[in-house]
Coordinates of C-alpha atoms in Angstrom, one line a residue:
M1 CA 0.2 0.2 0.0
K2 CA 1.6 3.5 -0.9
Q3 CA 0.7 7.0 0.0
V4 CA 0.3 8.8 -3.7
S5 CA 3.5 11.2 -3.8
E6 CA 4.3 10.8 -0.2
A7 CA 6.0 7.2 -0.3
V8 CA 9.4 8.3 -1.1
N9 CA 10.4 9.5 2.0
V10 CA 10.0 6.0 3.8
P11 CA 12.6 3.1 3.2
A12 CA 10.6 0.7 1.3
C13 CA 11.7 -2.7 3.7
F14 CA 9.2 -5.0 4.9
I15 CA 8.7 -8.2 7.2
S16 CA 6.2 -10.2 5.4
N17 CA 6.4 -11.4 2.0
H18 CA 2.9 -11.5 1.0
E19 CA 1.8 -10.5 -2.3
G20 CA 0.1 -7.0 -0.8
F21 CA -2.5 -4.7 -2.7
L22 CA -2.3 -1.4 -3.5
G23 CA -4.2 2.0 -2.5
S24 CA -4.6 5.5 -1.6
I25 CA -4.5 7.3 1.8
K26 CA -5.3 10.5 3.2
N27 CA -7.2 11.7 0.2
F28 CA -9.5 13.8 2.6
I29 CA -9.2 14.9 6.3
E30 CA -11.9 12.8 7.6
D31 CA -10.1 9.5 5.9
F32 CA -7.0 10.1 8.8
V33 CA -8.5 9.9 12.6
V34 CA -5.4 9.8 15.3
T35 CA -6.5 9.3 18.8
E36 CA -3.9 9.1 21.7
I37 CA -3.7 6.2 23.7
D38 CA -2.5 7.7 27.4
I39 CA -0.4 5.7 30.0
Y40 CA -3.5 3.8 31.2
G41 CA -4.2 2.3 27.7
Q42 CA -7.6 4.5 27.1
H43 CA -8.4 6.3 24.1
V44 CA -8.0 10.1 25.3
N45 CA -11.3 11.1 23.6
T46 CA -13.0 8.8 26.0
A47 CA -10.5 8.2 29.0
A48 CA -12.3 9.8 32.6
A49 CA -11.6 13.1 33.2
T50 CA -10.7 12.2 36.8
Q51 CA -7.0 11.0 35.9
T52 CA -4.4 13.2 35.7
P53 CA -1.4 13.5 33.5
G54 CA 1.9 11.7 34.3
C55 CA 5.2 13.2 36.1
A56 CA 5.9 17.0 36.4
S57 CA 8.8 18.1 33.9
S58 CA 10.9 20.6 34.4
V59 CA 9.7 23.2 32.7
R60 CA 12.6 25.9 32.3
N61 CA 12.0 29.4 31.4
D62 CA 15.5 29.4 29.7
R63 CA 17.2 32.9 28.7
T64 CA 20.1 33.0 26.0
S65 CA 22.6 34.9 27.0
A66 CA 22.3 37.2 24.0
E67 CA 18.9 38.4 25.6
Y68 CA 20.7 39.0 29.0
K69 CA 22.9 41.1 26.9
E70 CA 20.5 42.7 25.8
D71 CA 18.7 43.6 28.8
S72 CA 22.0 45.8 30.1
H73 CA 24.4 47.1 27.3
S74 CA 27.9 46.8 27.5
S75 CA 28.3 50.0 27.2
A76 CA 27.1 50.1 31.1
S77 CA 28.7 48.7 33.9
Q78 CA 28.3 45.0 34.7
D79 CA 28.0 45.5 38.1
A80 CA 24.9 45.4 40.3
D81 CA 25.9 49.2 41.6
V82 CA 24.7 50.6 38.5
P83 CA 20.9 49.3 38.2
L84 CA 19.5 49.3 34.3
D85 CA 16.8 51.9 35.2
W86 CA 19.1 54.8 36.9
G87 CA 18.6 57.8 34.9
V88 CA 14.5 57.0 34.3
H89 CA 13.4 56.9 37.7
D90 CA 16.6 57.8 40.0
P91 CA 18.7 61.0 39.4
L92 CA 21.9 60.6 38.2
P93 CA 24.8 62.3 40.1
S94 CA 25.6 65.8 38.2
L95 CA 28.3 65.6 35.6
G96 CA 30.0 68.6 37.2
S97 CA 30.6 66.3 40.3
L98 CA 32.4 63.4 38.1
D99 CA 36.0 64.7 38.0
L100 CA 38.0 61.8 37.2
G101 CA 41.2 63.5 38.8
V102 CA 38.9 63.8 42.2
I103 CA 37.2 60.2 41.8
L104 CA 40.3 58.4 40.8
G105 CA 42.9 60.1 42.2
Q106 CA 45.2 62.3 39.8
S107 CA 47.8 59.2 39.0
V108 CA 45.2 56.7 38.0
S109 CA 43.5 59.7 35.9
E110 CA 46.6 59.8 33.7
E111 CA 47.3 56.2 33.7
L112 CA 44.0 56.1 32.4
E113 CA 44.1 59.0 30.0
Q114 CA 47.9 57.1 28.8
F115 CA 45.6 53.4 28.3
V116 CA 43.0 55.5 26.0
L117 CA 46.0 56.9 23.8
T118 CA 47.3 53.5 24.0
L119 CA 44.2 52.1 22.6
R120 CA 43.6 54.9 19.9
D121 CA 47.2 54.3 18.6
K122 CA 47.9 50.3 18.5
N123 CA 44.4 49.0 19.4
P124 CA 45.9 46.2 21.2
P125 CA 43.3 43.3 21.8
D126 CA 41.9 42.6 25.2
L127 CA 43.9 45.3 26.9
E128 CA 42.6 46.1 30.5
L129 CA 43.1 48.8 33.5
S130 CA 42.5 47.9 36.7
L131 CA 41.1 51.4 38.4
G132 CA 41.6 50.3 41.7
S133 CA 39.1 49.0 44.5
F134 CA 36.1 51.3 45.7
A135 CA 34.5 49.6 48.9
D136 CA 31.6 52.4 49.0
K137 CA 28.7 51.2 46.1
H138 CA 28.1 55.1 45.6
Q139 CA 31.5 55.7 44.8
R140 CA 31.9 52.9 42.3
A141 CA 28.5 54.4 40.5
S142 CA 30.4 57.3 40.0
V143 CA 33.4 56.0 38.9
H144 CA 31.5 53.8 36.3
R145 CA 29.3 57.3 35.3
A146 CA 32.3 59.5 35.6
V147 CA 34.3 56.9 33.2
R148 CA 31.5 56.0 30.6
H149 CA 31.0 59.7 29.9
R150 CA 34.6 61.3 29.5
F151 CA 35.3 58.0 27.5
P152 CA 32.0 56.7 25.8
F153 CA 34.3 54.0 24.0
L154 CA 35.0 52.2 27.2
M155 CA 33.3 49.6 29.3
T156 CA 33.8 49.4 33.3
V157 CA 33.2 46.0 34.5
T158 CA 33.5 45.4 38.4
I159 CA 35.2 42.6 40.5
Q160 CA 34.3 43.7 43.6
P161 CA 35.2 45.7 44.8
E162 CA 37.8 46.4 42.1
I163 CA 36.8 48.2 39.1
R164 CA 38.5 47.1 35.5
V165 CA 38.3 49.0 32.3
R166 CA 38.6 47.7 28.5
E167 CA 37.4 48.9 25.2
D168 CA 33.7 48.2 24.4
P169 CA 33.5 45.8 21.4
D170 CA 30.0 47.4 20.5
Y171 CA 31.2 51.1 19.9
R172 CA 34.2 50.0 17.8
E173 CA 31.4 47.9 15.8
L174 CA 29.2 51.3 15.8
S175 CA 31.9 53.4 14.9
Q176 CA 32.7 51.5 11.3
L177 CA 29.2 52.4 10.4
V178 CA 28.9 55.9 11.5
K179 CA 31.1 59.1 12.1
E180 CA 33.1 58.4 16.1
D181 CA 31.4 61.6 17.0
E182 CA 28.4 60.4 16.6
A183 CA 29.3 57.3 18.1
E184 CA 30.5 58.7 21.3
D185 CA 27.1 61.0 21.0
F186 CA 24.9 58.2 20.8
F187 CA 26.5 56.3 23.6
R188 CA 26.5 59.1 26.0
F189 CA 22.7 58.8 25.2
I190 CA 22.0 55.5 26.2
D191 CA 24.4 55.8 29.3
A192 CA 21.9 58.6 30.3
K193 CA 18.5 57.0 29.7
V194 CA 16.4 60.2 30.3
R195 CA 12.9 59.3 29.9
G196 CA 11.5 60.5 26.2
S197 CA 14.8 61.6 24.8
S198 CA 15.9 60.7 21.6
Y199 CA 18.8 60.5 19.3
T200 CA 19.4 61.5 15.5
F201 CA 22.2 60.2 13.3
G202 CA 23.5 62.7 10.7
P203 CA 21.6 62.2 7.0
D204 CA 22.2 59.2 5.2
D205 CA 20.6 58.3 2.0
N206 CA 22.1 55.0 1.1
K207 CA 19.3 52.6 2.2
E208 CA 21.5 49.3 2.2
H209 CA 23.8 51.5 5.2
R210 CA 21.0 52.4 6.9
T211 CA 19.8 49.1 7.3
A212 CA 22.7 48.0 8.7
V213 CA 22.5 50.8 11.4
H214 CA 19.1 49.9 12.1
H215 CA 20.1 46.0 12.6
F216 CA 23.1 46.7 14.8
L217 CA 21.2 48.7 17.1
N218 CA 17.8 46.6 17.2
R219 CA 20.4 43.9 17.6
R220 CA 22.6 45.2 20.8
F221 CA 19.9 47.6 22.0
G222 CA 16.7 46.3 21.0
K223 CA 14.8 46.2 24.3
L224 CA 16.5 49.4 25.2
V225 CA 15.6 51.5 22.3
E226 CA 13.6 51.8 19.0
T227 CA 14.4 53.3 15.8
K228 CA 13.1 54.2 12.8
S229 CA 14.1 56.3 9.6
F230 CA 12.6 59.4 8.6
N231 CA 12.6 62.2 5.7
D232 CA 13.3 65.7 6.2
Q233 CA 13.6 68.0 3.1
G234 CA 14.8 65.2 1.2
R235 CA 17.4 64.0 3.5
T236 CA 16.8 60.6 5.2
S237 CA 18.2 60.2 8.8
I238 CA 17.8 57.3 11.9
S239 CA 16.3 58.3 15.2
V240 CA 16.5 56.6 18.0
R241 CA 14.0 56.7 20.5
L242 CA 14.3 55.1 24.3
R243 CA 11.6 52.9 25.0
E244 CA 9.4 53.8 28.1
R245 CA 10.4 51.2 30.8
G246 CA 8.6 51.4 33.6
R247 CA 9.2 49.8 36.9
P248 CA 7.5 46.3 37.2
K249 CA 3.8 46.0 39.1
K250 CA 4.2 44.0 42.1
R251 CA 2.4 41.1 41.7
T252 CA -0.6 40.4 44.3
A253 CA -0.3 36.4 46.1
E254 CA -3.5 35.9 43.5
E255 CA -1.7 36.6 40.6
R256 CA 1.4 34.6 41.7
K257 CA -1.0 31.7 42.5
D258 CA -2.4 31.8 38.9
D259 CA 1.1 30.9 37.8
E260 CA 0.7 27.5 39.4
V261 CA -2.9 26.6 38.0
Y262 CA -2.7 23.8 35.3
T263 CA -5.7 22.6 33.3
A264 CA -5.7 19.4 31.3
F265 CA -8.1 18.7 28.5
T266 CA -8.4 17.0 25.4
L267 CA -7.8 18.7 22.1
C268 CA -9.4 17.6 18.7
K269 CA -7.8 19.3 15.9
E270 CA -8.4 19.2 12.0
N271 CA -6.1 19.9 9.3
L272 CA -3.9 21.9 11.9
E273 CA -0.4 21.1 12.9
T274 CA 0.0 20.4 16.6
L275 CA 1.9 23.7 17.0
E276 CA 0.5 25.4 14.5
A277 CA -3.2 25.1 17.0
I278 CA -1.0 25.8 20.3
S279 CA 0.3 29.2 18.7
Y280 CA -3.4 30.0 18.1
M281 CA -4.7 28.9 21.4
A282 CA -1.5 30.4 23.2
A283 CA -3.0 34.0 21.6
A284 CA -6.6 33.8 22.3
L285 CA -5.5 33.1 25.9
G286 CA -2.6 35.4 26.1
V287 CA -0.2 32.9 27.6
L288 CA 3.1 31.6 25.8
P289 CA 3.1 28.7 23.4
S290 CA 5.4 27.0 25.8
D291 CA 2.9 26.9 28.8
F292 CA 1.4 24.2 26.8
T293 CA 2.6 20.7 27.4
Y294 CA 1.7 17.9 25.6
A295 CA 2.7 14.0 25.1
G296 CA 3.4 14.2 21.1
I297 CA 2.6 15.9 18.1
K298 CA 0.1 14.8 15.9
D299 CA -0.6 14.5 11.8
K300 CA -1.4 17.9 10.5
R301 CA -3.8 16.1 7.7
A302 CA -6.1 14.2 9.8
I303 CA -8.6 14.4 12.6
T304 CA -6.7 14.0 16.1
Y305 CA -7.3 13.7 19.3
Q306 CA -4.4 14.4 21.9
S307 CA -4.1 15.1 25.7
M308 CA -2.9 18.6 26.7
V309 CA -2.2 20.7 29.7
V310 CA -1.8 24.3 29.7
K311 CA -0.1 26.4 32.7
K312 CA -1.7 29.5 34.0
V313 CA -5.1 29.2 32.4
S314 CA -8.4 28.2 34.3
P315 CA -10.7 25.7 33.2
Q316 CA -13.7 27.8 33.1
R317 CA -11.8 30.3 30.8
L318 CA -10.4 27.5 28.7
K319 CA -14.2 26.6 28.4
E320 CA -15.3 30.1 27.5
K321 CA -13.1 29.9 24.8
N322 CA -14.3 26.8 22.9
A323 CA -16.4 28.4 20.6
E324 CA -13.9 30.8 19.5
F325 CA -11.7 28.1 18.8
Q326 CA -14.1 26.0 16.6
N327 CA -13.6 28.7 14.3
R328 CA -10.1 27.1 13.7
G329 CA -11.1 23.8 13.4
I330 CA -9.9 23.1 17.4
R331 CA -12.3 21.8 19.7
V332 CA -11.0 21.1 23.5
F333 CA -13.1 18.7 26.1
Q334 CA -12.9 16.8 29.3
V335 CA -11.7 20.1 30.8
R336 CA -10.0 19.7 34.1
S337 CA -7.8 21.0 36.9
V338 CA -4.4 18.9 37.5
S339 CA -1.5 19.3 39.4
E340 CA 1.4 19.0 37.1
P341 CA 2.4 20.0 33.1
L342 CA 2.4 16.9 30.9
R343 CA 5.5 15.5 29.5
L344 CA 6.8 14.6 26.1
G345 CA 6.2 10.7 25.1
R346 CA 4.0 10.1 28.3
L347 CA 1.4 8.0 26.3
Q348 CA 1.4 4.3 25.2
G349 CA 1.0 5.3 21.4
N350 CA -1.9 6.2 19.1
H351 CA -4.8 4.3 17.2
F352 CA -5.5 4.9 13.5
D353 CA -8.9 4.8 11.8
L354 CA -7.5 5.2 8.2
V355 CA -9.6 4.7 5.3
V356 CA -8.1 3.3 2.5
R357 CA -9.5 4.4 -1.2
D358 CA -9.0 3.3 -4.8
L359 CA -8.3 -0.5 -3.8
R360 CA -6.6 -3.0 -6.3
P361 CA -4.4 -5.8 -6.5
H362 CA -0.5 -5.1 -6.9
G363 CA -0.2 -7.8 -9.8
A364 CA -0.6 -6.1 -13.0
G365 CA -2.5 -8.9 -14.5
D366 CA -5.3 -9.1 -12.1
M367 CA -6.6 -5.9 -13.3
H368 CA -7.7 -8.1 -16.8
S369 CA -9.7 -10.2 -15.0
S370 CA -13.7 -10.2 -14.5
G371 CA -15.4 -7.6 -11.7
G372 CA -16.0 -10.1 -9.6
D373 CA -12.8 -12.5 -9.8
V374 CA -10.8 -9.0 -9.2
H375 CA -13.1 -8.3 -6.2
T376 CA -12.6 -11.9 -5.0
R377 CA -8.8 -11.6 -5.5
L378 CA -8.4 -8.2 -3.6
A379 CA -10.5 -9.3 -0.4
A380 CA -8.0 -12.5 0.0
L381 CA -5.1 -10.2 -0.3
V382 CA -6.3 -7.5 2.2
K383 CA -7.1 -10.0 4.2
E384 CA -3.6 -11.9 4.1
A385 CA -2.0 -8.3 4.6
V386 CA -4.0 -8.0 7.8
E387 CA -3.4 -10.8 9.0
N388 CA 0.4 -11.0 8.5
V389 CA 0.1 -7.6 10.1
K390 CA -1.8 -8.8 12.7
A391 CA 0.9 -12.1 13.4
R392 CA 4.4 -10.5 12.7
G393 CA 3.9 -7.0 12.9
F394 CA 5.3 -4.3 10.6
V395 CA 8.6 -1.8 10.3
N396 CA 7.5 1.1 12.3
Y397 CA 9.2 3.6 10.1
Y398 CA 8.4 7.4 10.6
G399 CA 6.2 8.5 8.1
P400 CA 6.4 11.5 5.7
Q401 CA 4.4 13.8 8.1
R402 CA 7.5 14.0 10.1
F403 CA 9.6 15.3 7.5
G404 CA 7.1 17.5 5.7
S405 CA 5.2 15.8 2.5
G406 CA 6.2 17.1 -0.8
Q407 CA 8.1 19.9 0.3
S408 CA 11.2 21.2 -1.4
V409 CA 13.3 20.9 1.1
Q410 CA 12.4 18.8 4.1
A411 CA 12.7 18.9 7.9
D412 CA 15.2 16.7 8.3
R413 CA 17.5 18.7 6.4
V414 CA 17.0 21.9 8.2
G415 CA 17.7 20.0 11.6
L416 CA 21.0 18.7 10.4
A417 CA 22.0 22.1 9.4
L418 CA 20.9 23.3 13.1
L419 CA 22.5 20.3 14.7
K420 CA 26.0 21.7 12.6
E421 CA 25.1 25.1 14.3
D422 CA 25.1 26.6 10.8
M423 CA 22.3 28.6 11.4
V424 CA 22.5 30.9 8.1
S425 CA 22.1 27.5 5.8
A426 CA 19.2 26.3 8.7
V427 CA 17.5 29.7 7.4
R428 CA 18.0 29.3 3.7
L429 CA 16.8 25.7 3.7
F430 CA 13.9 27.1 6.1
F431 CA 12.7 29.6 3.2
T432 CA 13.0 27.3 0.3
P433 CA 9.9 27.9 -1.7
E434 CA 7.6 25.1 -3.5
E435 CA 6.9 25.1 -6.6
G436 CA 4.4 27.2 -7.9
D437 CA 3.2 30.9 -7.0
D438 CA 1.2 30.3 -3.6
P439 CA 1.3 33.2 -1.3
Q440 CA 3.5 31.5 1.1
S441 CA 6.0 30.7 -1.6
H442 CA 6.5 33.7 -3.1
A443 CA 7.2 35.6 0.2
K444 CA 9.8 32.8 0.6
R445 CA 11.2 33.4 -2.8
H446 CA 11.2 37.1 -2.3
F447 CA 13.0 36.8 1.0
L448 CA 15.7 34.6 -0.9
Q449 CA 16.5 36.7 -3.5
T450 CA 16.1 40.1 -1.8
D451 CA 17.1 39.2 1.8
N452 CA 14.9 42.1 2.5
A453 CA 12.6 40.0 5.8
K454 CA 10.5 43.2 6.0
E455 CA 9.0 43.3 2.7
S456 CA 9.0 39.2 2.8
L457 CA 7.0 39.8 6.3
A458 CA 4.7 41.6 4.4
L459 CA 4.2 39.0 1.9
M460 CA 4.0 36.0 4.1
P461 CA 0.2 35.1 5.0
L462 CA -0.8 35.3 8.8
S463 CA -1.8 31.8 8.8
K464 CA 2.4 30.8 8.5
P465 CA 3.4 31.6 12.3
R466 CA 6.8 29.9 12.3
E467 CA 7.8 31.9 9.0
R468 CA 6.2 35.1 10.5
L469 CA 8.2 34.6 13.8
M470 CA 11.4 34.4 12.2
L471 CA 11.0 37.2 9.8
R472 CA 10.2 39.5 12.3
A473 CA 13.3 38.7 14.4
L474 CA 15.9 38.4 10.8
N475 CA 14.2 42.2 10.2
R476 CA 15.0 43.3 13.7
Y477 CA 18.5 41.7 14.0
G478 CA 19.8 41.4 10.3
T479 CA 20.2 38.2 8.2
G480 CA 23.9 37.8 9.2
P481 CA 25.0 34.8 11.7
D482 CA 23.7 36.6 14.5
G483 CA 20.4 37.7 13.2
C484 CA 19.8 34.0 12.0
D485 CA 20.8 33.0 15.5
Q486 CA 17.5 35.2 16.7
A487 CA 15.5 34.3 14.3
W488 CA 15.5 30.5 15.4
L489 CA 15.5 31.4 19.1
S490 CA 12.6 33.7 18.2
L491 CA 10.2 30.1 17.8
P492 CA 9.3 28.5 20.7
H493 CA 11.0 25.5 22.0
S494 CA 8.8 23.3 20.7
M495 CA 8.7 24.2 17.5
R496 CA 12.8 24.6 17.3
I497 CA 13.1 21.1 18.7
F498 CA 10.7 19.8 15.4
Y499 CA 13.6 19.9 13.2
P500 CA 16.4 17.8 14.8
H501 CA 14.0 15.3 16.0
A502 CA 13.4 15.3 12.3
Y503 CA 16.7 14.2 11.6
C504 CA 16.8 11.7 13.7
S505 CA 13.9 10.2 12.5
R506 CA 15.6 10.0 9.4
V507 CA 18.4 8.4 11.5
W508 CA 15.9 5.7 12.6
N509 CA 14.7 5.0 8.9
E510 CA 17.9 4.8 7.6
A511 CA 19.0 2.4 10.6
A512 CA 15.9 -0.2 10.5
A513 CA 16.3 -0.6 6.8
H514 CA 19.9 -1.2 6.9
R515 CA 19.6 -3.6 9.8
L516 CA 16.6 -5.3 7.6
T517 CA 18.6 -5.2 4.6
T518 CA 22.0 -6.6 5.5
M519 CA 21.1 -9.2 8.3
G520 CA 17.7 -10.0 7.1
H521 CA 14.8 -10.6 9.7
S522 CA 16.5 -13.1 11.9
V523 CA 18.0 -12.4 15.5
R524 CA 21.9 -12.1 15.2
R525 CA 24.3 -12.1 17.5
G526 CA 24.9 -9.0 19.5
D527 CA 21.4 -7.7 18.9
L528 CA 19.8 -6.4 22.2
V529 CA 16.4 -7.7 23.0
W530 CA 14.1 -6.9 25.7
L531 CA 13.2 -10.0 27.5
R532 CA 10.0 -9.0 29.7
Q533 CA 7.5 -9.7 26.9
G534 CA 4.6 -9.1 29.7
Q535 CA 6.3 -5.9 30.7
N536 CA 3.8 -3.3 31.8
K537 CA 3.4 -0.7 29.5
M538 CA 2.5 2.0 32.1
E539 CA 6.2 1.8 33.5
D540 CA 8.4 4.7 32.9
A541 CA 11.0 4.0 30.7
R542 CA 13.3 5.4 33.4
E543 CA 12.3 2.7 35.6
T544 CA 13.6 -0.1 33.0
S545 CA 16.1 -2.5 34.9
M546 CA 19.4 -3.8 33.1
A547 CA 18.1 -7.4 33.5
Q548 CA 15.6 -6.8 31.0
I549 CA 18.0 -6.0 28.3
H550 CA 20.2 -9.1 27.0
V551 CA 22.8 -9.3 24.3
V552 CA 22.3 -12.3 22.0
T553 CA 25.0 -14.9 21.8
D554 CA 25.9 -17.2 19.3
E555 CA 24.3 -20.3 20.4
E556 CA 21.1 -18.1 21.0
E557 CA 21.0 -16.9 17.7
Q558 CA 21.9 -20.7 16.2
E559 CA 18.7 -22.0 18.0
G560 CA 16.4 -18.8 17.2
I561 CA 15.4 -18.2 20.9
Y562 CA 14.2 -15.0 20.4
K563 CA 12.0 -12.9 17.8
L564 CA 12.5 -9.5 15.4
E565 CA 9.9 -7.6 17.8
Q566 CA 12.0 -7.8 20.9
V567 CA 14.9 -6.4 18.9
G568 CA 12.3 -3.9 17.4
S569 CA 11.3 -3.0 21.0
V570 CA 14.8 -2.4 22.5
W571 CA 15.3 -0.4 19.3
S572 CA 12.3 2.3 20.2
Y573 CA 13.8 2.5 23.6
L574 CA 17.5 3.2 22.3
F575 CA 16.2 5.8 20.2
L576 CA 14.8 8.1 22.8
C577 CA 18.5 9.1 23.5
Q578 CA 19.1 9.7 19.8
L579 CA 18.6 13.5 19.4
L580 CA 20.9 13.7 22.7
F581 CA 23.6 12.0 20.8
F582 CA 23.6 13.8 17.6
V583 CA 23.7 17.6 19.6
H584 CA 26.8 16.1 20.9
Y585 CA 28.3 13.8 18.0
S586 CA 26.6 15.9 15.2
N587 CA 29.5 15.5 12.6
T588 CA 29.6 12.3 12.5
T589 CA 28.5 10.2 9.2
V590 CA 25.2 9.1 10.3
A591 CA 24.5 6.7 7.2
T592 CA 26.8 4.0 9.9
C593 CA 26.2 5.4 13.2
Y594 CA 24.1 3.7 15.9
I595 CA 23.6 4.1 19.4
I596 CA 24.1 1.5 22.2
V597 CA 22.7 2.8 25.6
L598 CA 23.0 0.8 28.5
P599 CA 19.6 0.9 30.4
G600 CA 18.9 3.1 33.1
C601 CA 17.8 6.9 33.6
V602 CA 16.7 8.2 30.3
T603 CA 17.5 11.9 31.5
D604 CA 21.5 10.5 32.4
A605 CA 21.5 9.2 29.1
R606 CA 24.4 11.0 27.9
K607 CA 26.8 9.3 30.3
H608 CA 25.5 6.2 28.8
C609 CA 25.8 7.0 25.4
E610 CA 28.8 5.3 22.9
V611 CA 29.3 4.5 19.2
S612 CA 29.3 1.2 18.3
R613 CA 31.3 -0.6 16.2
K614 CA 30.2 -2.1 13.1
C615 CA 31.1 -6.1 12.8
H616 CA 30.0 -7.8 9.4
G617 CA 27.0 -5.2 9.6
N618 CA 26.0 -6.1 13.2
L619 CA 25.9 -4.2 16.4
V620 CA 28.4 -5.2 18.8
P621 CA 27.9 -3.6 22.3
R622 CA 31.3 -2.5 23.8
E623 CA 32.2 -3.9 27.2
A624 CA 30.8 -2.3 29.9
G625 CA 32.8 0.7 31.5

């Protein structure tokens, strides 16, 4: 059985040798219904509402170092003595009182002047100067303020109580884009943080140059300032305005309590990706996409049912939004309060209701028989295939939906670029257009041809949240390496991780096909087999004991003690650790690389990961330790 135009994504190795039949699937959305099976073995669209999801996952609100850096510009001190909002709410020391000769002493002040001359003349890398130690917090604040006002191209760093000074790399970068006196004035403007103030650079009629300045300012100071170009008497200039930054409102105990509210529900979606549905629901509820947790993503071109938990949303509020959700092909039911989020992989599997259309025998000669004979022959072929699947199972490949059906560049190629940390290539692959001139492809094509993220964003349909998020970030931070990093970081973690997962799925497919092609369907020496056939499927993978996995010996291979499905179950368990492996060993040739994971806690898999040796096409585990 083939899925028309999509079967190319899946290797064609089979366990059974029956003739089979041909047909097509997913002709209509209702032809494919996916229902998640929870850890209790129940279908989630009928499971009792009193059951709670599994163990809590540690959801971290990670922030990148780049985000931290934006919050406190490097021209300001990295000392806590100088608050970020100093100059917005609190009076600064008057500039007249910031005499370096008085604050630092004449000898240190002269040493600082000589340090500046050395920087200007020789530009030595990583040159630093110690200004001495200052025990008093307010005195340190005055030193920071005075040095930065006198020398805007310097940055001051406190290693308490010592203050050190070095060249500010951001100043150097900006001074290559604008005049040096403009760069100095801009950094004084940034350092002052006067509410409602603005700074205007000199006229610049070069659009590409202005774009480079915009990108630098937004990448480096985007959370502190807003930039725009304006035309005055036929000349164009860039204006920079300080953002309004009020003090954070102190939250009440009731508001803090809302953060720990978890609401579980069953999500039914139609012709939507899981992440697309989450993005829409998050926007409607006023929460982040990362506040949603789920056991697994489901197909787009299908009707799917899955468990989900949302944080900071009460059951009543979620129910009130149901009518709005239904306009987008989303329905929520079995809404109830729980105490914990869901964890990825917290499910037994999925139940599929699949309609196969246009059935016909596999053999071309069968089509020349009479109608009744064809029907009888077809019924026998279908019955034989179903019985073989029931008795022997099938190769559990990842299907085309994991890689992107019919796409010019599939998700696994993007995932490989991400694992290699080649963010620019990953962005270019992500925006590779499809054939045709639909709005999405037109917007992608425009971006690749012009590198203009702003214009491409205007062309991108509103129904494409991933593309629009990335284009916004590229417009703000530029299309260079740093901008591409920020573009990927603009996507929620659940969206980003899809692409490395797709690459690991490709590895799994190739590994499974290689295993069957080179070694056939029998269990071979060195295979890992699962001994406890009657194992409780609700058992957490982290609780797997070493006694459950066994390495097949020569004698056992000869006697045929084990079955192939026992090998497959172990492979499914081991695959949980593949992503971690390839993050650390992404330069390994994946077509000939496999993983041996000693049984134990999956979360501690890093210390158990090893590359296996290949011996006659078989997996031979290394000695433990």
